[in-house]
PDB file of C-alpha atoms and ligand atoms in Angstrom:
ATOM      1  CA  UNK A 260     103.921  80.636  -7.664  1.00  0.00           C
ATOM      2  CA  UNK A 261     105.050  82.879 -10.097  1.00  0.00           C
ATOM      3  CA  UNK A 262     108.399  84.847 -10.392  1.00  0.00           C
ATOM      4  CA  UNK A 263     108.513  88.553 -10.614  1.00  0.00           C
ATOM      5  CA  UNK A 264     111.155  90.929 -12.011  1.00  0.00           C
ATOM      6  CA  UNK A 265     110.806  94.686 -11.387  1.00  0.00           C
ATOM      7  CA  UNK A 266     112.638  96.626 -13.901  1.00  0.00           C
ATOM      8  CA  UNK A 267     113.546 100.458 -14.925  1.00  0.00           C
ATOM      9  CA  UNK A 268     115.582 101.597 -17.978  1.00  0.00           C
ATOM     10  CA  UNK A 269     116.063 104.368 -20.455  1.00  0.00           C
ATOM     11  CA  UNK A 270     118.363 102.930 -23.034  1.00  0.00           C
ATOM     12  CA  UNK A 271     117.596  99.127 -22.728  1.00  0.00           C
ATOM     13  CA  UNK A 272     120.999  97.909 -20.801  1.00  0.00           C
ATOM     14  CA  UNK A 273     118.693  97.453 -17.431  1.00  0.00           C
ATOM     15  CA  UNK A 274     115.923  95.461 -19.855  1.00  0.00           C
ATOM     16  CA  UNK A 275     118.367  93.391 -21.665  1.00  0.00           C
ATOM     17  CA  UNK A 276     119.451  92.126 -18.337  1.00  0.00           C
ATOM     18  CA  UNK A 277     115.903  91.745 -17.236  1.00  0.00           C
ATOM     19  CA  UNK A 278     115.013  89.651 -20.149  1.00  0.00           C
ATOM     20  CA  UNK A 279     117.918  87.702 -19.345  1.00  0.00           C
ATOM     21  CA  UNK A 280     117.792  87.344 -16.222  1.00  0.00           C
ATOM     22  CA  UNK A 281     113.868  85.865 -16.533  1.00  0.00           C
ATOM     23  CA  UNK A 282     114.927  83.568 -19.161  1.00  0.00           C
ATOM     24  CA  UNK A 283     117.179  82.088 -15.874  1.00  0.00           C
ATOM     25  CA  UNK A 284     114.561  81.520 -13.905  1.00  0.00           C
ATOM     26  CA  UNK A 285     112.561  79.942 -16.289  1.00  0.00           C
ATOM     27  CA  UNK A 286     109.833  82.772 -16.904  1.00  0.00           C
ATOM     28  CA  UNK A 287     109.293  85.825 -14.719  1.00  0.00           C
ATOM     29  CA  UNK A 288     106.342  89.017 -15.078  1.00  0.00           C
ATOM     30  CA  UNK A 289     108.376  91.949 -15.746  1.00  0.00           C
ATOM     31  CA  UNK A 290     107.129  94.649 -14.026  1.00  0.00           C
ATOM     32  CA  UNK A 291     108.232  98.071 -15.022  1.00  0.00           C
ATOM     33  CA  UNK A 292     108.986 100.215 -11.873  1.00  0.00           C
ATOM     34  CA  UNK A 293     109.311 104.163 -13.372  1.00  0.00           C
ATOM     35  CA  UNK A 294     105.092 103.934 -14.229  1.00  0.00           C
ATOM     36  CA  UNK A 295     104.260 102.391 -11.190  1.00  0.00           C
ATOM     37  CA  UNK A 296     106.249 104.395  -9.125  1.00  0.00           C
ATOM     38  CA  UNK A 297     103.760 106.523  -7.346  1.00  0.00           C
ATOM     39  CA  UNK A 298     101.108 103.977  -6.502  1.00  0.00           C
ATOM     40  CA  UNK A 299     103.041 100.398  -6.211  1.00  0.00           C
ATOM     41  CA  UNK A 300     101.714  96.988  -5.889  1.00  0.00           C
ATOM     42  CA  UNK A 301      99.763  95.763  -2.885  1.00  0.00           C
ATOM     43  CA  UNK A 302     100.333  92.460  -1.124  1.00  0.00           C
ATOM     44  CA  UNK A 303     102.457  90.852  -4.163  1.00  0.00           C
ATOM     45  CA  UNK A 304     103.237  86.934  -3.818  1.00  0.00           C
ATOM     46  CA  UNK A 305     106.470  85.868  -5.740  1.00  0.00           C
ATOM     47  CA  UNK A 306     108.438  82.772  -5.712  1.00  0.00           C
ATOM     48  CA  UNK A 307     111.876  84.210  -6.885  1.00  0.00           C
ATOM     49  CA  UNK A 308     111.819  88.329  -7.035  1.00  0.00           C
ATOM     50  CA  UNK A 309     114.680  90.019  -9.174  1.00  0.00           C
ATOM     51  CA  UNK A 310     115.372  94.309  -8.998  1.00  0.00           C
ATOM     52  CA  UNK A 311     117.170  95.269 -12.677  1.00  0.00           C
ATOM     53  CA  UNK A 312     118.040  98.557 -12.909  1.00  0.00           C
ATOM     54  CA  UNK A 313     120.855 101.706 -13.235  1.00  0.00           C
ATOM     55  CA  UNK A 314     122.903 103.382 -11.086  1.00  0.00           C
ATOM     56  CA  UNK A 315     122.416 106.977 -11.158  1.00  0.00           C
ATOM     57  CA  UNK A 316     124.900 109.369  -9.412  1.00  0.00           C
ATOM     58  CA  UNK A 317     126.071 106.518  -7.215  1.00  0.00           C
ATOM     59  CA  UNK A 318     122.845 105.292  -6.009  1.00  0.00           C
ATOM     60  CA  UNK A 319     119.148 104.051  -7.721  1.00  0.00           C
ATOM     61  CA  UNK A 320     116.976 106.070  -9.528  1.00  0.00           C
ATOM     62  CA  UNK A 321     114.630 108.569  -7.742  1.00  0.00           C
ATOM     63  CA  UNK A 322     111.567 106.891  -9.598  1.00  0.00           C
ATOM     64  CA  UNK A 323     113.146 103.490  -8.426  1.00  0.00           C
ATOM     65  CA  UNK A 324     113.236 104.280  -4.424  1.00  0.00           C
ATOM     66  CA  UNK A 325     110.070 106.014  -4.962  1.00  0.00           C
ATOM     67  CA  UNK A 326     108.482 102.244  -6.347  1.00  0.00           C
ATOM     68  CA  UNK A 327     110.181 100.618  -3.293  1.00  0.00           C
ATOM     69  CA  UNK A 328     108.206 102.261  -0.878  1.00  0.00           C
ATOM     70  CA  UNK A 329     105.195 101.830  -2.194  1.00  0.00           C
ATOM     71  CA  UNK A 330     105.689  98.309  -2.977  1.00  0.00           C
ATOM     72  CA  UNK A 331     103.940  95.478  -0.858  1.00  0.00           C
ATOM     73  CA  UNK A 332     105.190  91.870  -1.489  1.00  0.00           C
ATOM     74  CA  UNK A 333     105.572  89.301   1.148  1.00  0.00           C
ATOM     75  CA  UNK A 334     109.063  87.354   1.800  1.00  0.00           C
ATOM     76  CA  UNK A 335     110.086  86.227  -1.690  1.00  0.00           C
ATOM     77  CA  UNK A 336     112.191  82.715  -1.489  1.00  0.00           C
ATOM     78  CA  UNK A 337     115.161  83.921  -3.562  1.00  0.00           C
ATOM     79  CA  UNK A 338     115.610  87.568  -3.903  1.00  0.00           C
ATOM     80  CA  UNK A 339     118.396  88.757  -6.387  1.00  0.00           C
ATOM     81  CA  UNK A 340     119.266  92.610  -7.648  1.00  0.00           C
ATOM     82  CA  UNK A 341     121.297  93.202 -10.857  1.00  0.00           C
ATOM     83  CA  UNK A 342     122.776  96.475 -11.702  1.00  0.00           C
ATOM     84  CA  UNK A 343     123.900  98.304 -14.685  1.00  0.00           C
ATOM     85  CA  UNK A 344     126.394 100.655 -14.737  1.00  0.00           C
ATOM     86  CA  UNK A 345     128.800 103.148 -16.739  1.00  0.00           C
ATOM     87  CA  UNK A 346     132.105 101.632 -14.298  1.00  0.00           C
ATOM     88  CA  UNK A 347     131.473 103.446 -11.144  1.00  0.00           C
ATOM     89  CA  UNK A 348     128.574 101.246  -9.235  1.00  0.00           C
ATOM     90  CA  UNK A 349     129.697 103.122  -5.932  1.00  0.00           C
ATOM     91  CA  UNK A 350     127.988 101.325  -3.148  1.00  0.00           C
ATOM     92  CA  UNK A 351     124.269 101.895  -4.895  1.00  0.00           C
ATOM     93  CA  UNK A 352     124.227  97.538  -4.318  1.00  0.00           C
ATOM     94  CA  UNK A 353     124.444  97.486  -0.148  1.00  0.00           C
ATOM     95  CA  UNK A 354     122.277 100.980  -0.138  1.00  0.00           C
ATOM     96  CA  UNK A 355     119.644  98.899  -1.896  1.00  0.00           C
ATOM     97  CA  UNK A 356     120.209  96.136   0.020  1.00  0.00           C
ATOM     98  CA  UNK A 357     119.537  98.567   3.277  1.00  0.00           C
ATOM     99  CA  UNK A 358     116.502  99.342   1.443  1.00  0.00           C
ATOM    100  CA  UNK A 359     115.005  95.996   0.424  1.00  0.00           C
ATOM    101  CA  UNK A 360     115.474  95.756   4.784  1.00  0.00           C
ATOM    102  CA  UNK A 361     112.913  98.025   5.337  1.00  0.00           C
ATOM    103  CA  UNK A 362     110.334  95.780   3.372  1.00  0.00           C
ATOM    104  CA  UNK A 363     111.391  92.877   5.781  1.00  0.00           C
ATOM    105  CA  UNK A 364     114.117  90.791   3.662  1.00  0.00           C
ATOM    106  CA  UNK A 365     117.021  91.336   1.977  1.00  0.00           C
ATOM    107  CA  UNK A 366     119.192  89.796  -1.656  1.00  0.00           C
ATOM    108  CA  UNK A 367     119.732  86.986  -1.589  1.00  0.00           C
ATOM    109  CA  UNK A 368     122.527  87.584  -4.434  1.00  0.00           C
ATOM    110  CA  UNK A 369     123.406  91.191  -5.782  1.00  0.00           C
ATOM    111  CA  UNK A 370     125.661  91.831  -9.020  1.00  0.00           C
ATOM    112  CA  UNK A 371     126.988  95.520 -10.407  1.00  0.00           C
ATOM    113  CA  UNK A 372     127.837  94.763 -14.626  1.00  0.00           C
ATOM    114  CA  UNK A 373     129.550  97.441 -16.136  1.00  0.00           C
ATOM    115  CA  UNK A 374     127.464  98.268 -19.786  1.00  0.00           C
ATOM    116  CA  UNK A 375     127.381 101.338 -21.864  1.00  0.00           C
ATOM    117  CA  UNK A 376     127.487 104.657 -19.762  1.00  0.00           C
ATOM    118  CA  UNK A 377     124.577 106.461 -21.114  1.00  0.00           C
ATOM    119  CA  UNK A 378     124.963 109.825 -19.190  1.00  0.00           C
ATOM    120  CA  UNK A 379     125.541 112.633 -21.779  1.00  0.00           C
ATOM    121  CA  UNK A 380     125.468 116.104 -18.917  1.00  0.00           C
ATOM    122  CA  UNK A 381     128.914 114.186 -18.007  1.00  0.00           C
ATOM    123  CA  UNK A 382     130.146 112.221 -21.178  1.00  0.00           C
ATOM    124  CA  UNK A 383     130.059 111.454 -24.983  1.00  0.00           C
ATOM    125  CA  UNK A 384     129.093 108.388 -24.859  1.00  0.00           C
ATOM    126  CA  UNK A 385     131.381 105.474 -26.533  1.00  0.00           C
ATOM    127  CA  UNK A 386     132.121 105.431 -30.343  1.00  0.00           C
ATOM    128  CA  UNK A 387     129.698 102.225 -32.068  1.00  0.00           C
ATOM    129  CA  UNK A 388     133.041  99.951 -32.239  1.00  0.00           C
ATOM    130  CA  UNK A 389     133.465 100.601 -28.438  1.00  0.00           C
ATOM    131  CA  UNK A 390     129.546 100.150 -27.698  1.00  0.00           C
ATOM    132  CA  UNK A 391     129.797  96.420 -29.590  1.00  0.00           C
ATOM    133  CA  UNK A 392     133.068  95.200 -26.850  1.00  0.00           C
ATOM    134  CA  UNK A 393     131.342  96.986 -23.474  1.00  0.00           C
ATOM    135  CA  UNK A 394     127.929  94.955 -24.790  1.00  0.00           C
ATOM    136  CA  UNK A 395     129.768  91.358 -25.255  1.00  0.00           C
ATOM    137  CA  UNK A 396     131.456  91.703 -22.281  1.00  0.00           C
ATOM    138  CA  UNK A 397     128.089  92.818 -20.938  1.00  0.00           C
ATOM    139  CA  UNK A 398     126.554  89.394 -22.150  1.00  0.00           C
ATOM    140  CA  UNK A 399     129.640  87.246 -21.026  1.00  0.00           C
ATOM    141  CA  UNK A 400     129.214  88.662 -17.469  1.00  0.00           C
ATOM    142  CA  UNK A 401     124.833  88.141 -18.099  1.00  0.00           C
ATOM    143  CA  UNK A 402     126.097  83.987 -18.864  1.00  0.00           C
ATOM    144  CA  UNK A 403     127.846  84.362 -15.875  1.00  0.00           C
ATOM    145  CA  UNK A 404     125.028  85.914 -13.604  1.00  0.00           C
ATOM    146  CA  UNK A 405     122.574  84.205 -14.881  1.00  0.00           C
ATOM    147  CA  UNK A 406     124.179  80.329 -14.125  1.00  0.00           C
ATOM    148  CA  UNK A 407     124.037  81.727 -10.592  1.00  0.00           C
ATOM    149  CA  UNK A 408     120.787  83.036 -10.468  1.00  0.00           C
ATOM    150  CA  UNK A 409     119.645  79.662 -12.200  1.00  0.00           C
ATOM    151  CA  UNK A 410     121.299  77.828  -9.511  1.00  0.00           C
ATOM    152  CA  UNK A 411     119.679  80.351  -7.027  1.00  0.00           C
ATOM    153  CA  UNK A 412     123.232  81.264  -5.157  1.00  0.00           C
ATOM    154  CA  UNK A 413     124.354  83.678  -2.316  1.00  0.00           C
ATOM    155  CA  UNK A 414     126.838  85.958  -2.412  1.00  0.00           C
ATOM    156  CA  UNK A 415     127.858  88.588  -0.036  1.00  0.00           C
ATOM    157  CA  UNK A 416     127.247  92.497  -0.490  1.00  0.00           C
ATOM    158  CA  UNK A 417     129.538  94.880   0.897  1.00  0.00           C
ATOM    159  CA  UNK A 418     130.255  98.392   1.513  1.00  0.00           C
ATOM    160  CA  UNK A 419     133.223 100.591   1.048  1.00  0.00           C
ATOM    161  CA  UNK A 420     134.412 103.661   3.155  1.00  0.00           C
ATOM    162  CA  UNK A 421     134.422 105.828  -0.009  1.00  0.00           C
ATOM    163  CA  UNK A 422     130.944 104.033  -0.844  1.00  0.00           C
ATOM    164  CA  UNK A 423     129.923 106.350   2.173  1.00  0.00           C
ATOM    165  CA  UNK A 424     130.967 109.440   0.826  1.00  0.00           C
ATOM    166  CA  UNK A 425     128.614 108.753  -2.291  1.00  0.00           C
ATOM    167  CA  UNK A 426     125.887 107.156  -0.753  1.00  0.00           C
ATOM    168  CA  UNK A 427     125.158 110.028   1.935  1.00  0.00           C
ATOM    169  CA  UNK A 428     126.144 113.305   0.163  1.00  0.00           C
ATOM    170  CA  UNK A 429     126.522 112.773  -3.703  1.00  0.00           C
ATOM    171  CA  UNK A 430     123.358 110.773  -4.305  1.00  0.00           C
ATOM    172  CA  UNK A 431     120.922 112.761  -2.136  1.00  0.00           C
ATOM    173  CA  UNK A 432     122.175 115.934  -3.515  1.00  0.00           C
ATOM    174  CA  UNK A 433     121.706 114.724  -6.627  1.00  0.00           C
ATOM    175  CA  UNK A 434     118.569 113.045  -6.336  1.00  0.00           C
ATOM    176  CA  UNK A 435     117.288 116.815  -4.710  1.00  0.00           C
ATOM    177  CA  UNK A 436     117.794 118.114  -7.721  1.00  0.00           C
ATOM    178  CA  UNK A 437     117.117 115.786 -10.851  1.00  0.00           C
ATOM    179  CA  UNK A 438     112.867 116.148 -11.171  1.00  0.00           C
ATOM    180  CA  UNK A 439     113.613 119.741 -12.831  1.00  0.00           C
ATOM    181  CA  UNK A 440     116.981 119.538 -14.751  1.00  0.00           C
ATOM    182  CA  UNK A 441     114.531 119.074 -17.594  1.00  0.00           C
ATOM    183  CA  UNK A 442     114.764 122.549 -18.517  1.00  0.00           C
ATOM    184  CA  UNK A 443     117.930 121.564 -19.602  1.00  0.00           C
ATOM    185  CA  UNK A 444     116.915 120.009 -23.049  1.00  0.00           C
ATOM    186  CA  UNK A 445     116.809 121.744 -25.755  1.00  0.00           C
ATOM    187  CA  UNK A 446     114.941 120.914 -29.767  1.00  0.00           C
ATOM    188  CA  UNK A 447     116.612 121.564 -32.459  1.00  0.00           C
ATOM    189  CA  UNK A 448     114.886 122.340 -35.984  1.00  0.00           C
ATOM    190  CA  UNK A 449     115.356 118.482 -36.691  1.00  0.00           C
ATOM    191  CA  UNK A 450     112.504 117.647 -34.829  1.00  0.00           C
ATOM    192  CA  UNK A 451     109.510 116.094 -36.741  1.00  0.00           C
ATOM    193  CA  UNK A 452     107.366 116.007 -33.508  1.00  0.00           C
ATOM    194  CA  UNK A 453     106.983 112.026 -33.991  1.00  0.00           C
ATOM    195  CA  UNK A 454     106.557 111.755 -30.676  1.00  0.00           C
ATOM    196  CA  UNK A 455     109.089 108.758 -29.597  1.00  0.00           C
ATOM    197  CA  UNK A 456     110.577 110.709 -26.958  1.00  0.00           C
ATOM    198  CA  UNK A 457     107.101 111.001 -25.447  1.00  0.00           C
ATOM    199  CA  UNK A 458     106.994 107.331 -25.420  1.00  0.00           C
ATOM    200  CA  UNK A 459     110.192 105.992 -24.065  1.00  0.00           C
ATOM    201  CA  UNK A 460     110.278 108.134 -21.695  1.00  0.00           C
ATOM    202  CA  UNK A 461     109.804 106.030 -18.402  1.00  0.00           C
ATOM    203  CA  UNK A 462     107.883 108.071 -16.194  1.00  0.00           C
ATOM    204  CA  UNK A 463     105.583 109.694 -18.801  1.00  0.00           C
ATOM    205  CA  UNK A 464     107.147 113.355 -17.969  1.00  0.00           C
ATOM    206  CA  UNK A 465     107.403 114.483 -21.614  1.00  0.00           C
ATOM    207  CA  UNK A 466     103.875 115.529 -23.963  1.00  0.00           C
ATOM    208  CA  UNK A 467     104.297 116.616 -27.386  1.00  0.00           C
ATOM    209  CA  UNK A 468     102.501 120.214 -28.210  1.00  0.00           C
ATOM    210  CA  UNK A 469      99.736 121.706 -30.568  1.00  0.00           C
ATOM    211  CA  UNK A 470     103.303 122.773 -32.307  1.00  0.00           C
ATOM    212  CA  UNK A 471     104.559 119.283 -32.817  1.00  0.00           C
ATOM    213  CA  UNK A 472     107.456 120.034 -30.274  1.00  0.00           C
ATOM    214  CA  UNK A 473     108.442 117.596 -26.943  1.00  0.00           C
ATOM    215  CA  UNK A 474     107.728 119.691 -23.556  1.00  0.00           C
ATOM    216  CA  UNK A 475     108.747 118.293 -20.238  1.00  0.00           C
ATOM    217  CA  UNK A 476     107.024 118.522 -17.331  1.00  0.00           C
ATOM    218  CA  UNK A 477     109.433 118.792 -14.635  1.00  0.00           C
ATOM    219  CA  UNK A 478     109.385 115.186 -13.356  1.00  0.00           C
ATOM    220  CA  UNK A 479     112.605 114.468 -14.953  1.00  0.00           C
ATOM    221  CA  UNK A 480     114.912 111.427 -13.970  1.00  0.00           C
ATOM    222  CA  UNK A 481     117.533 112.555 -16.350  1.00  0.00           C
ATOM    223  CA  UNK A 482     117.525 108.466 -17.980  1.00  0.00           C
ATOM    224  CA  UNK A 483     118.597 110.235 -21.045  1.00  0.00           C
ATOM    225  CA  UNK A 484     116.031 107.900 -23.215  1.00  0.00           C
ATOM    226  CA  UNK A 485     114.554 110.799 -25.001  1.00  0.00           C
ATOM    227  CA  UNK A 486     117.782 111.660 -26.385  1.00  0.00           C
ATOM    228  CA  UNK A 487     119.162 108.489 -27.043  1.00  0.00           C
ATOM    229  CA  UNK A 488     116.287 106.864 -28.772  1.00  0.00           C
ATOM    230  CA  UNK A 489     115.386 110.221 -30.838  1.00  0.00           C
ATOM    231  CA  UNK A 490     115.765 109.283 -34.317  1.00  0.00           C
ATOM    232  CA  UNK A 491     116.137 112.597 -35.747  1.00  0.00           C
ATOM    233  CA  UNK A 492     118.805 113.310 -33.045  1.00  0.00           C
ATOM    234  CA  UNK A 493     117.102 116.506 -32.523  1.00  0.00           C
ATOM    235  CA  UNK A 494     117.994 116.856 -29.031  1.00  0.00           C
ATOM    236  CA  UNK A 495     120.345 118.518 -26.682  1.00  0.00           C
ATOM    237  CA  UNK A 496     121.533 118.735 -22.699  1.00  0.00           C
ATOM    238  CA  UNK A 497     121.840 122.821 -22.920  1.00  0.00           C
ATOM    239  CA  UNK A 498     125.103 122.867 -25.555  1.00  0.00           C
ATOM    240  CA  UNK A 499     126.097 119.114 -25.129  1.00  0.00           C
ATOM    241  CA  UNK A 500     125.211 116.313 -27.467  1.00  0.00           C
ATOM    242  CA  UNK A 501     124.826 117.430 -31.234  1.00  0.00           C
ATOM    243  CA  UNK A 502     127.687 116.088 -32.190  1.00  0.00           C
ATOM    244  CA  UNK A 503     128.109 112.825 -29.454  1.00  0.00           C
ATOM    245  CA  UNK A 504     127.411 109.596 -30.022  1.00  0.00           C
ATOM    246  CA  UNK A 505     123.986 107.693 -29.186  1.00  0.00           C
ATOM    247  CA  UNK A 506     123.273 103.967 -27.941  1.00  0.00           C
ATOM    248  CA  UNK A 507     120.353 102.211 -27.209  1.00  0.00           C
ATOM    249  CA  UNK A 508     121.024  98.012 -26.187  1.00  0.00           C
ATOM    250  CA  UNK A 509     120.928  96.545 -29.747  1.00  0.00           C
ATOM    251  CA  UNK A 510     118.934  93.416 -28.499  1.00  0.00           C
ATOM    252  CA  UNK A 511     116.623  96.111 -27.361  1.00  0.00           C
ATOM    253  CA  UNK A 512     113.466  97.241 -29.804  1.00  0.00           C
ATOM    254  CA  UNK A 513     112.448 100.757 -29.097  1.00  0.00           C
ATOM    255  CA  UNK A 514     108.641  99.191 -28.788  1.00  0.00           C
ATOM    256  CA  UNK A 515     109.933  97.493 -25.741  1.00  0.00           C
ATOM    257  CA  UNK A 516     109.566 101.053 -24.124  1.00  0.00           C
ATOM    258  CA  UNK A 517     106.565 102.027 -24.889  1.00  0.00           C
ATOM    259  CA  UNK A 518     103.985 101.811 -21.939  1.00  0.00           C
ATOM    260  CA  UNK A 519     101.667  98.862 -21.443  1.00  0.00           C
ATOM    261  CA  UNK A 520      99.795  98.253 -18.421  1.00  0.00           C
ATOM    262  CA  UNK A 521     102.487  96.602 -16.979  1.00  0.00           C
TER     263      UNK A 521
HETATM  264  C1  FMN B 619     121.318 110.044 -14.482  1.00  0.00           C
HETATM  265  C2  FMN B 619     122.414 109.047 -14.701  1.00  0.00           C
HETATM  266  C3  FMN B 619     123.398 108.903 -13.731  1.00  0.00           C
HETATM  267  C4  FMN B 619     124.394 107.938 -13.887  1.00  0.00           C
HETATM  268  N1  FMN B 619     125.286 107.766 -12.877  1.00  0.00           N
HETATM  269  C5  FMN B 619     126.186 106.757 -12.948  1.00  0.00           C
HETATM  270  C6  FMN B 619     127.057 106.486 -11.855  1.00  0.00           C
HETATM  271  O1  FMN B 619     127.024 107.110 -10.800  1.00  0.00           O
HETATM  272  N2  FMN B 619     127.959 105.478 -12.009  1.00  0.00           N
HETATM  273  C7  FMN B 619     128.039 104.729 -13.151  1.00  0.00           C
HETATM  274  O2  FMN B 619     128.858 103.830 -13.227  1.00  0.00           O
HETATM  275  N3  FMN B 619     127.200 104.954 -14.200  1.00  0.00           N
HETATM  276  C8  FMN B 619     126.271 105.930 -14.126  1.00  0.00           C
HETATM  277  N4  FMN B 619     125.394 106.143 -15.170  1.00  0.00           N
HETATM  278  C9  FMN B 619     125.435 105.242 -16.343  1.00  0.00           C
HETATM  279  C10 FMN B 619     124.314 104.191 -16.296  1.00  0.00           C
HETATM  280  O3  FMN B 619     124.252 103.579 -15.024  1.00  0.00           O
HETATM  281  C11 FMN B 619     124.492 103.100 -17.374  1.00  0.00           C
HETATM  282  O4  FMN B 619     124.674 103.662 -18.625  1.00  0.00           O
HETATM  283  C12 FMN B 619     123.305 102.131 -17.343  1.00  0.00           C
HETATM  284  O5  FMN B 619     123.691 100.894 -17.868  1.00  0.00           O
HETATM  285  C13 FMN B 619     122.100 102.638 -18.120  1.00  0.00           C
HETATM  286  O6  FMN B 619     121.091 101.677 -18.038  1.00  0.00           O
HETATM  287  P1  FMN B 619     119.822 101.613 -18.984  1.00  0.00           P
HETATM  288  O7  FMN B 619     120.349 101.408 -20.407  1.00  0.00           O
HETATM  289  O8  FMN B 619     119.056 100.448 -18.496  1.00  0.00           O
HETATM  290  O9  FMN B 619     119.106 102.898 -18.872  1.00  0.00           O
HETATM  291  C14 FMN B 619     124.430 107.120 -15.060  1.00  0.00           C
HETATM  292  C15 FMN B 619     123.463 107.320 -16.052  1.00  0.00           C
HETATM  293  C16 FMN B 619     122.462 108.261 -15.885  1.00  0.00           C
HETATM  294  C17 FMN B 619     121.418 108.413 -16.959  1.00  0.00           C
END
């Protein structure tokens, strides 16, 4: 039986632990979960099953629980979850876990790494120097990880009182709100209209006009890929991010985003 690992990114940190992750178990499908998100799998078979994704205002993406639901897979043998995050995980690992419950089985393992915080309406994200440490410390903690996974081992997953507080008022109020915050980005004459934003964009909620221009569609999950992968850095969150820094993973090729079938 084959091994499956459902993935969602926007600036590669998720996919770079995907890839990894996969390479621990020896080969796994990656399955993309932001283009699947509204109509799922149906009665999936997997040996080991893996969840790689980012934590978004304390909790998963919107596109993320949306794929969950919709998912059918029977009782994988070793389930394992591996977030990314910016240094504040929250307790986005036990909600999942409460989650992956409602589809009859739980992690087996769960792990929160700390990588590059992507989230410009908040931060300017880390200078290149800075980007380099976060992503080797990233990789020491991936070695790490993936021994365990390779070994298929347990570990606990626990909640926090202040987990609580983000879990059931910061993330839902959030999450209520993050399909039209698209009208926050703004163009800037340094667009050529060559259309990577359209591409990377995980959910397929940006088209590029008659005028050569990116136009969002209100099904935003704020990943920040268009503007982090732009190459004109033509793009902006209302005033913020002319002059901030961009990242995409470095072991990450912006081809990896495109959209296959997959
Ligand atoms: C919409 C959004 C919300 C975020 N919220 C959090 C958060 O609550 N806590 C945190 O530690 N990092 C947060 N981050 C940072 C990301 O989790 C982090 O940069 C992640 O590794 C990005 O993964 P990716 O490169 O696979 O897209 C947020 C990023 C975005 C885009």
């Amino acid at each position: 039986m084959t091994n499956i690992i459902f993935y969602y990114t926007g600036t590669g940190n998720s996919l770079h632990a995907a890839k990894r992750a996969s390479a621990a178990l020896g080969g796994a499908e990656l399955i993309h979960m932001g283009r699947k998100r509204d109509h799922g799998y149906k009665a999936l078979t997997a040996d080991a099953v893996g969840f790689v994704f980012p934590v978004y205002a304390w909790g998963p993406p919107v596109a993320v629980e949306k794929f969950l639901k919709r998912l059918d897979i029977a009782k994988p043998t070793y389930t394992f979850t591996i977030l990314t995050h910016g240094g504040a995980p929250a307790d986005t690992l036990p909600m999942w876990d409460d989650m992956l419950r409602g589809k009859g089985f739980r992690n087996d393992a769960g792990w929160a790494l700390r990588a590059v915080d992507n989230y410009i309406p908040f931060y300017n994200p880390p200078d290149p120097e800075k980007q380099a440490g976060i992503n080797e410390r990233l990789d020491s903690a991936l070695d790490t990880v993936c021994e365990r996974i390779q070994k298929r081992e347990k570990n606990d997953i626990k909640g926090s009182l202040t987990g609580k507080f983000a879990r059931y008022l910061i993330h839902p109020m959030w999450a209520s709100h993050v399909n039209p915050s698209d009208k926050n980005w703004k163009v800037s004459e340094k667009c050529t209209g060559c259309g990577i934003c359209a591409k990377v964009c995980p959910v397929g909620n940006i088209t590029i006009s008659a005028e050569k221009r990116p136009t969002w569609s209100h099904a935003c999950e704020q990943c920040m890929a268009c503007f982090h992968w732009c190459p004109e850095h033509a793009l902006t969150w209302g005033k913020k991010g002319a002059d901030y820094n961009h990242y995409h993973h470095p072991a990450v090729k912006v081809s990896e985003l495109f959209p296959t079938d997959k």
